[in-house]
């Protein structure tokens, strides 16, 4: 379940991002704060729900949240000099997409393969 652990760490990073990049001093609108907090909360909730066997496919929600965050970072940054916060959204979104595509038991073979091997 290591991909879900990394997703929780990225959610914590998104929570502290407004303080690291000093959104107030950069005169970024309040929407940037809400974007970080809402996506971080959703990513953490999805990662925790993925530990339950019944909800094992919910990790794809992290993939789509990563797409949303990367698109926000790409579209809101000015052309020649992108903001550090926008670059952070882009990179963090791409990381969330990468880890969101990994299955929950990332170090094990799929269940169907394991059942097939047990037959022999």
JSON list of C-alpha atoms in Angstrom, two decimals:
[
{"chain": "A", "resi": 1, "resn": "UNK", "atom": "CA", "xyz": [0.00, 0.00, 0.00]},
{"chain": "A", "resi": 2, "resn": "UNK", "atom": "CA", "xyz": [2.98, 2.29, -0.39]},
{"chain": "A", "resi": 3, "resn": "UNK", "atom": "CA", "xyz": [1.37, 4.42, -3.15]},
{"chain": "A", "resi": 4, "resn": "UNK", "atom": "CA", "xyz": [-1.39, 5.43, -0.73]},
{"chain": "A", "resi": 5, "resn": "UNK", "atom": "CA", "xyz": [1.20, 6.40, 1.87]},
{"chain": "A", "resi": 6, "resn": "UNK", "atom": "CA", "xyz": [2.94, 8.65, -0.64]},
{"chain": "A", "resi": 7, "resn": "UNK", "atom": "CA", "xyz": [-0.42, 10.19, -1.57]},
{"chain": "A", "resi": 8, "resn": "UNK", "atom": "CA", "xyz": [-1.03, 11.03, 2.10]},
{"chain": "A", "resi": 9, "resn": "UNK", "atom": "CA", "xyz": [2.41, 12.67, 2.24]},
{"chain": "A", "resi": 10, "resn": "UNK", "atom": "CA", "xyz": [1.57, 14.71, -0.87]},
{"chain": "A", "resi": 11, "resn": "UNK", "atom": "CA", "xyz": [-1.73, 15.74, 0.77]},
{"chain": "A", "resi": 12, "resn": "UNK", "atom": "CA", "xyz": [0.20, 16.98, 3.81]},
{"chain": "A", "resi": 13, "resn": "UNK", "atom": "CA", "xyz": [2.50, 18.88, 1.43]},
{"chain": "A", "resi": 14, "resn": "UNK", "atom": "CA", "xyz": [-0.51, 20.54, -0.17]},
{"chain": "A", "resi": 15, "resn": "UNK", "atom": "CA", "xyz": [-1.75, 21.58, 3.29]},
{"chain": "A", "resi": 16, "resn": "UNK", "atom": "CA", "xyz": [1.50, 23.40, 4.09]},
{"chain": "A", "resi": 17, "resn": "UNK", "atom": "CA", "xyz": [2.06, 24.81, 0.60]},
{"chain": "A", "resi": 18, "resn": "UNK", "atom": "CA", "xyz": [0.32, 28.16, 1.25]},
{"chain": "A", "resi": 19, "resn": "UNK", "atom": "CA", "xyz": [2.73, 28.81, 4.11]},
{"chain": "A", "resi": 20, "resn": "UNK", "atom": "CA", "xyz": [5.85, 27.61, 2.28]},
{"chain": "A", "resi": 21, "resn": "UNK", "atom": "CA", "xyz": [5.17, 29.73, -0.81]},
{"chain": "A", "resi": 22, "resn": "UNK", "atom": "CA", "xyz": [3.66, 32.62, 1.21]},
{"chain": "A", "resi": 23, "resn": "UNK", "atom": "CA", "xyz": [0.47, 33.07, -0.74]},
{"chain": "A", "resi": 24, "resn": "UNK", "atom": "CA", "xyz": [-0.38, 36.27, 1.16]},
{"chain": "A", "resi": 25, "resn": "UNK", "atom": "CA", "xyz": [2.88, 37.97, 0.26]},
{"chain": "A", "resi": 26, "resn": "UNK", "atom": "CA", "xyz": [2.53, 36.89, -3.37]},
{"chain": "A", "resi": 27, "resn": "UNK", "atom": "CA", "xyz": [-0.97, 38.43, -3.43]},
{"chain": "A", "resi": 28, "resn": "UNK", "atom": "CA", "xyz": [-2.53, 35.19, -4.62]},
{"chain": "A", "resi": 29, "resn": "UNK", "atom": "CA", "xyz": [-6.33, 35.06, -4.37]},
{"chain": "A", "resi": 30, "resn": "UNK", "atom": "CA", "xyz": [-8.08, 33.08, -1.65]},
{"chain": "A", "resi": 31, "resn": "UNK", "atom": "CA", "xyz": [-9.11, 30.53, -4.29]},
{"chain": "A", "resi": 32, "resn": "UNK", "atom": "CA", "xyz": [-5.55, 29.19, -4.31]},
{"chain": "A", "resi": 33, "resn": "UNK", "atom": "CA", "xyz": [-5.82, 28.43, -0.59]},
{"chain": "A", "resi": 34, "resn": "UNK", "atom": "CA", "xyz": [-9.14, 26.67, -1.09]},
{"chain": "A", "resi": 35, "resn": "UNK", "atom": "CA", "xyz": [-7.81, 24.73, -4.06]},
{"chain": "A", "resi": 36, "resn": "UNK", "atom": "CA", "xyz": [-4.92, 23.40, -1.99]},
{"chain": "A", "resi": 37, "resn": "UNK", "atom": "CA", "xyz": [-7.02, 22.56, 1.07]},
{"chain": "A", "resi": 38, "resn": "UNK", "atom": "CA", "xyz": [-9.90, 20.92, -0.79]},
{"chain": "A", "resi": 39, "resn": "UNK", "atom": "CA", "xyz": [-7.68, 18.80, -3.02]},
{"chain": "A", "resi": 40, "resn": "UNK", "atom": "CA", "xyz": [-5.46, 17.83, -0.07]},
{"chain": "A", "resi": 41, "resn": "UNK", "atom": "CA", "xyz": [-8.48, 16.77, 1.97]},
{"chain": "A", "resi": 42, "resn": "UNK", "atom": "CA", "xyz": [-9.91, 14.78, -0.93]},
{"chain": "A", "resi": 43, "resn": "UNK", "atom": "CA", "xyz": [-6.58, 13.08, -1.69]},
{"chain": "A", "resi": 44, "resn": "UNK", "atom": "CA", "xyz": [-6.08, 12.09, 1.96]},
{"chain": "A", "resi": 45, "resn": "UNK", "atom": "CA", "xyz": [-9.65, 10.77, 2.21]},
{"chain": "A", "resi": 46, "resn": "UNK", "atom": "CA", "xyz": [-9.30, 8.76, -1.01]},
{"chain": "A", "resi": 47, "resn": "UNK", "atom": "CA", "xyz": [-5.94, 7.35, 0.09]},
{"chain": "A", "resi": 48, "resn": "UNK", "atom": "CA", "xyz": [-7.36, 6.28, 3.45]},
{"chain": "A", "resi": 49, "resn": "UNK", "atom": "CA", "xyz": [-10.48, 4.76, 1.84]},
{"chain": "A", "resi": 50, "resn": "UNK", "atom": "CA", "xyz": [-8.26, 2.77, -0.52]},
{"chain": "A", "resi": 51, "resn": "UNK", "atom": "CA", "xyz": [-7.07, 0.69, 2.42]},
{"chain": "A", "resi": 52, "resn": "UNK", "atom": "CA", "xyz": [-10.53, -0.89, 2.62]},
{"chain": "A", "resi": 53, "resn": "UNK", "atom": "CA", "xyz": [-10.87, -3.88, 0.27]},
{"chain": "A", "resi": 54, "resn": "UNK", "atom": "CA", "xyz": [-14.34, -2.79, -0.78]},
{"chain": "A", "resi": 55, "resn": "UNK", "atom": "CA", "xyz": [-13.06, 0.60, -1.99]},
{"chain": "A", "resi": 56, "resn": "UNK", "atom": "CA", "xyz": [-9.84, -0.57, -3.61]},
{"chain": "A", "resi": 57, "resn": "UNK", "atom": "CA", "xyz": [-10.57, 1.08, -6.99]},
{"chain": "A", "resi": 58, "resn": "UNK", "atom": "CA", "xyz": [-11.22, 4.53, -5.51]},
{"chain": "A", "resi": 59, "resn": "UNK", "atom": "CA", "xyz": [-7.52, 5.38, -6.00]},
{"chain": "A", "resi": 60, "resn": "UNK", "atom": "CA", "xyz": [-8.41, 6.49, -9.54]},
{"chain": "A", "resi": 61, "resn": "UNK", "atom": "CA", "xyz": [-10.01, 9.52, -7.92]},
{"chain": "A", "resi": 62, "resn": "UNK", "atom": "CA", "xyz": [-6.52, 10.64, -6.97]},
{"chain": "A", "resi": 63, "resn": "UNK", "atom": "CA", "xyz": [-5.51, 10.38, -10.61]},
{"chain": "A", "resi": 64, "resn": "UNK", "atom": "CA", "xyz": [-8.31, 12.73, -11.65]},
{"chain": "A", "resi": 65, "resn": "UNK", "atom": "CA", "xyz": [-7.61, 15.14, -8.78]},
{"chain": "A", "resi": 66, "resn": "UNK", "atom": "CA", "xyz": [-3.99, 15.21, -9.94]},
{"chain": "A", "resi": 67, "resn": "UNK", "atom": "CA", "xyz": [-5.17, 16.10, -13.45]},
{"chain": "A", "resi": 68, "resn": "UNK", "atom": "CA", "xyz": [-7.27, 18.92, -12.00]},
{"chain": "A", "resi": 69, "resn": "UNK", "atom": "CA", "xyz": [-4.38, 20.26, -9.92]},
{"chain": "A", "resi": 70, "resn": "UNK", "atom": "CA", "xyz": [-1.90, 20.07, -12.82]},
{"chain": "A", "resi": 71, "resn": "UNK", "atom": "CA", "xyz": [-4.37, 21.84, -15.11]},
{"chain": "A", "resi": 72, "resn": "UNK", "atom": "CA", "xyz": [-4.85, 24.56, -12.49]},
{"chain": "A", "resi": 73, "resn": "UNK", "atom": "CA", "xyz": [-1.09, 25.07, -12.22]},
{"chain": "A", "resi": 74, "resn": "UNK", "atom": "CA", "xyz": [-0.72, 25.16, -16.01]},
{"chain": "A", "resi": 75, "resn": "UNK", "atom": "CA", "xyz": [-3.63, 27.46, -16.79]},
{"chain": "A", "resi": 76, "resn": "UNK", "atom": "CA", "xyz": [-3.20, 30.02, -14.01]},
{"chain": "A", "resi": 77, "resn": "UNK", "atom": "CA", "xyz": [0.51, 30.68, -14.44]},
{"chain": "A", "resi": 78, "resn": "UNK", "atom": "CA", "xyz": [1.51, 33.64, -16.59]},
{"chain": "A", "resi": 79, "resn": "UNK", "atom": "CA", "xyz": [3.53, 32.88, -19.72]},
{"chain": "A", "resi": 80, "resn": "UNK", "atom": "CA", "xyz": [7.12, 34.02, -19.30]},
{"chain": "A", "resi": 81, "resn": "UNK", "atom": "CA", "xyz": [7.53, 33.92, -15.51]},
{"chain": "A", "resi": 82, "resn": "UNK", "atom": "CA", "xyz": [5.35, 31.23, -13.93]},
{"chain": "A", "resi": 83, "resn": "UNK", "atom": "CA", "xyz": [4.62, 31.49, -10.23]},
{"chain": "A", "resi": 84, "resn": "UNK", "atom": "CA", "xyz": [6.32, 29.11, -7.84]},
{"chain": "A", "resi": 85, "resn": "UNK", "atom": "CA", "xyz": [2.90, 28.09, -6.52]},
{"chain": "A", "resi": 86, "resn": "UNK", "atom": "CA", "xyz": [1.75, 27.31, -10.06]},
{"chain": "A", "resi": 87, "resn": "UNK", "atom": "CA", "xyz": [4.83, 25.20, -10.71]},
{"chain": "A", "resi": 88, "resn": "UNK", "atom": "CA", "xyz": [4.17, 23.41, -7.43]},
{"chain": "A", "resi": 89, "resn": "UNK", "atom": "CA", "xyz": [0.60, 22.65, -8.49]},
{"chain": "A", "resi": 90, "resn": "UNK", "atom": "CA", "xyz": [1.83, 21.31, -11.81]},
{"chain": "A", "resi": 91, "resn": "UNK", "atom": "CA", "xyz": [4.50, 19.03, -10.33]},
{"chain": "A", "resi": 92, "resn": "UNK", "atom": "CA", "xyz": [2.35, 17.86, -7.42]},
{"chain": "A", "resi": 93, "resn": "UNK", "atom": "CA", "xyz": [-0.53, 17.16, -9.80]},
{"chain": "A", "resi": 94, "resn": "UNK", "atom": "CA", "xyz": [1.72, 15.08, -12.04]},
{"chain": "A", "resi": 95, "resn": "UNK", "atom": "CA", "xyz": [2.98, 13.14, -9.01]},
{"chain": "A", "resi": 96, "resn": "UNK", "atom": "CA", "xyz": [-0.59, 12.51, -7.87]},
{"chain": "A", "resi": 97, "resn": "UNK", "atom": "CA", "xyz": [-1.45, 11.26, -11.35]},
{"chain": "A", "resi": 98, "resn": "UNK", "atom": "CA", "xyz": [1.54, 8.92, -11.32]},
{"chain": "A", "resi": 99, "resn": "UNK", "atom": "CA", "xyz": [0.78, 7.44, -7.90]},
{"chain": "A", "resi": 100, "resn": "UNK", "atom": "CA", "xyz": [-2.98, 7.43, -8.46]},
{"chain": "A", "resi": 101, "resn": "UNK", "atom": "CA", "xyz": [-2.55, 5.07, -11.41]},
{"chain": "A", "resi": 102, "resn": "UNK", "atom": "CA", "xyz": [-0.74, 2.48, -9.27]},
{"chain": "A", "resi": 103, "resn": "UNK", "atom": "CA", "xyz": [-2.90, -0.24, -7.70]},
{"chain": "A", "resi": 104, "resn": "UNK", "atom": "CA", "xyz": [-3.20, -0.42, -3.92]},
{"chain": "A", "resi": 105, "resn": "UNK", "atom": "CA", "xyz": [-1.12, -3.57, -3.37]},
{"chain": "A", "resi": 106, "resn": "UNK", "atom": "CA", "xyz": [1.57, -2.31, -5.72]},
{"chain": "A", "resi": 107, "resn": "UNK", "atom": "CA", "xyz": [4.15, -4.95, -4.80]},
{"chain": "A", "resi": 108, "resn": "UNK", "atom": "CA", "xyz": [1.81, -7.93, -5.32]},
{"chain": "A", "resi": 109, "resn": "UNK", "atom": "CA", "xyz": [0.50, -9.59, -8.45]},
{"chain": "A", "resi": 110, "resn": "UNK", "atom": "CA", "xyz": [-3.19, -9.04, -9.27]},
{"chain": "A", "resi": 111, "resn": "UNK", "atom": "CA", "xyz": [-5.64, -11.26, -7.39]},
{"chain": "A", "resi": 112, "resn": "UNK", "atom": "CA", "xyz": [-6.64, -13.21, -10.50]},
{"chain": "A", "resi": 113, "resn": "UNK", "atom": "CA", "xyz": [-3.01, -14.08, -11.22]},
{"chain": "A", "resi": 114, "resn": "UNK", "atom": "CA", "xyz": [-2.43, -15.27, -7.67]},
{"chain": "A", "resi": 115, "resn": "UNK", "atom": "CA", "xyz": [-5.56, -17.45, -7.82]},
{"chain": "A", "resi": 116, "resn": "UNK", "atom": "CA", "xyz": [-4.39, -18.91, -11.13]},
{"chain": "A", "resi": 117, "resn": "UNK", "atom": "CA", "xyz": [-0.97, -19.76, -9.66]},
{"chain": "A", "resi": 118, "resn": "UNK", "atom": "CA", "xyz": [-2.58, -21.51, -6.69]},
{"chain": "A", "resi": 119, "resn": "UNK", "atom": "CA", "xyz": [-4.29, -23.95, -9.05]},
{"chain": "A", "resi": 120, "resn": "UNK", "atom": "CA", "xyz": [-0.95, -25.52, -9.95]}
]
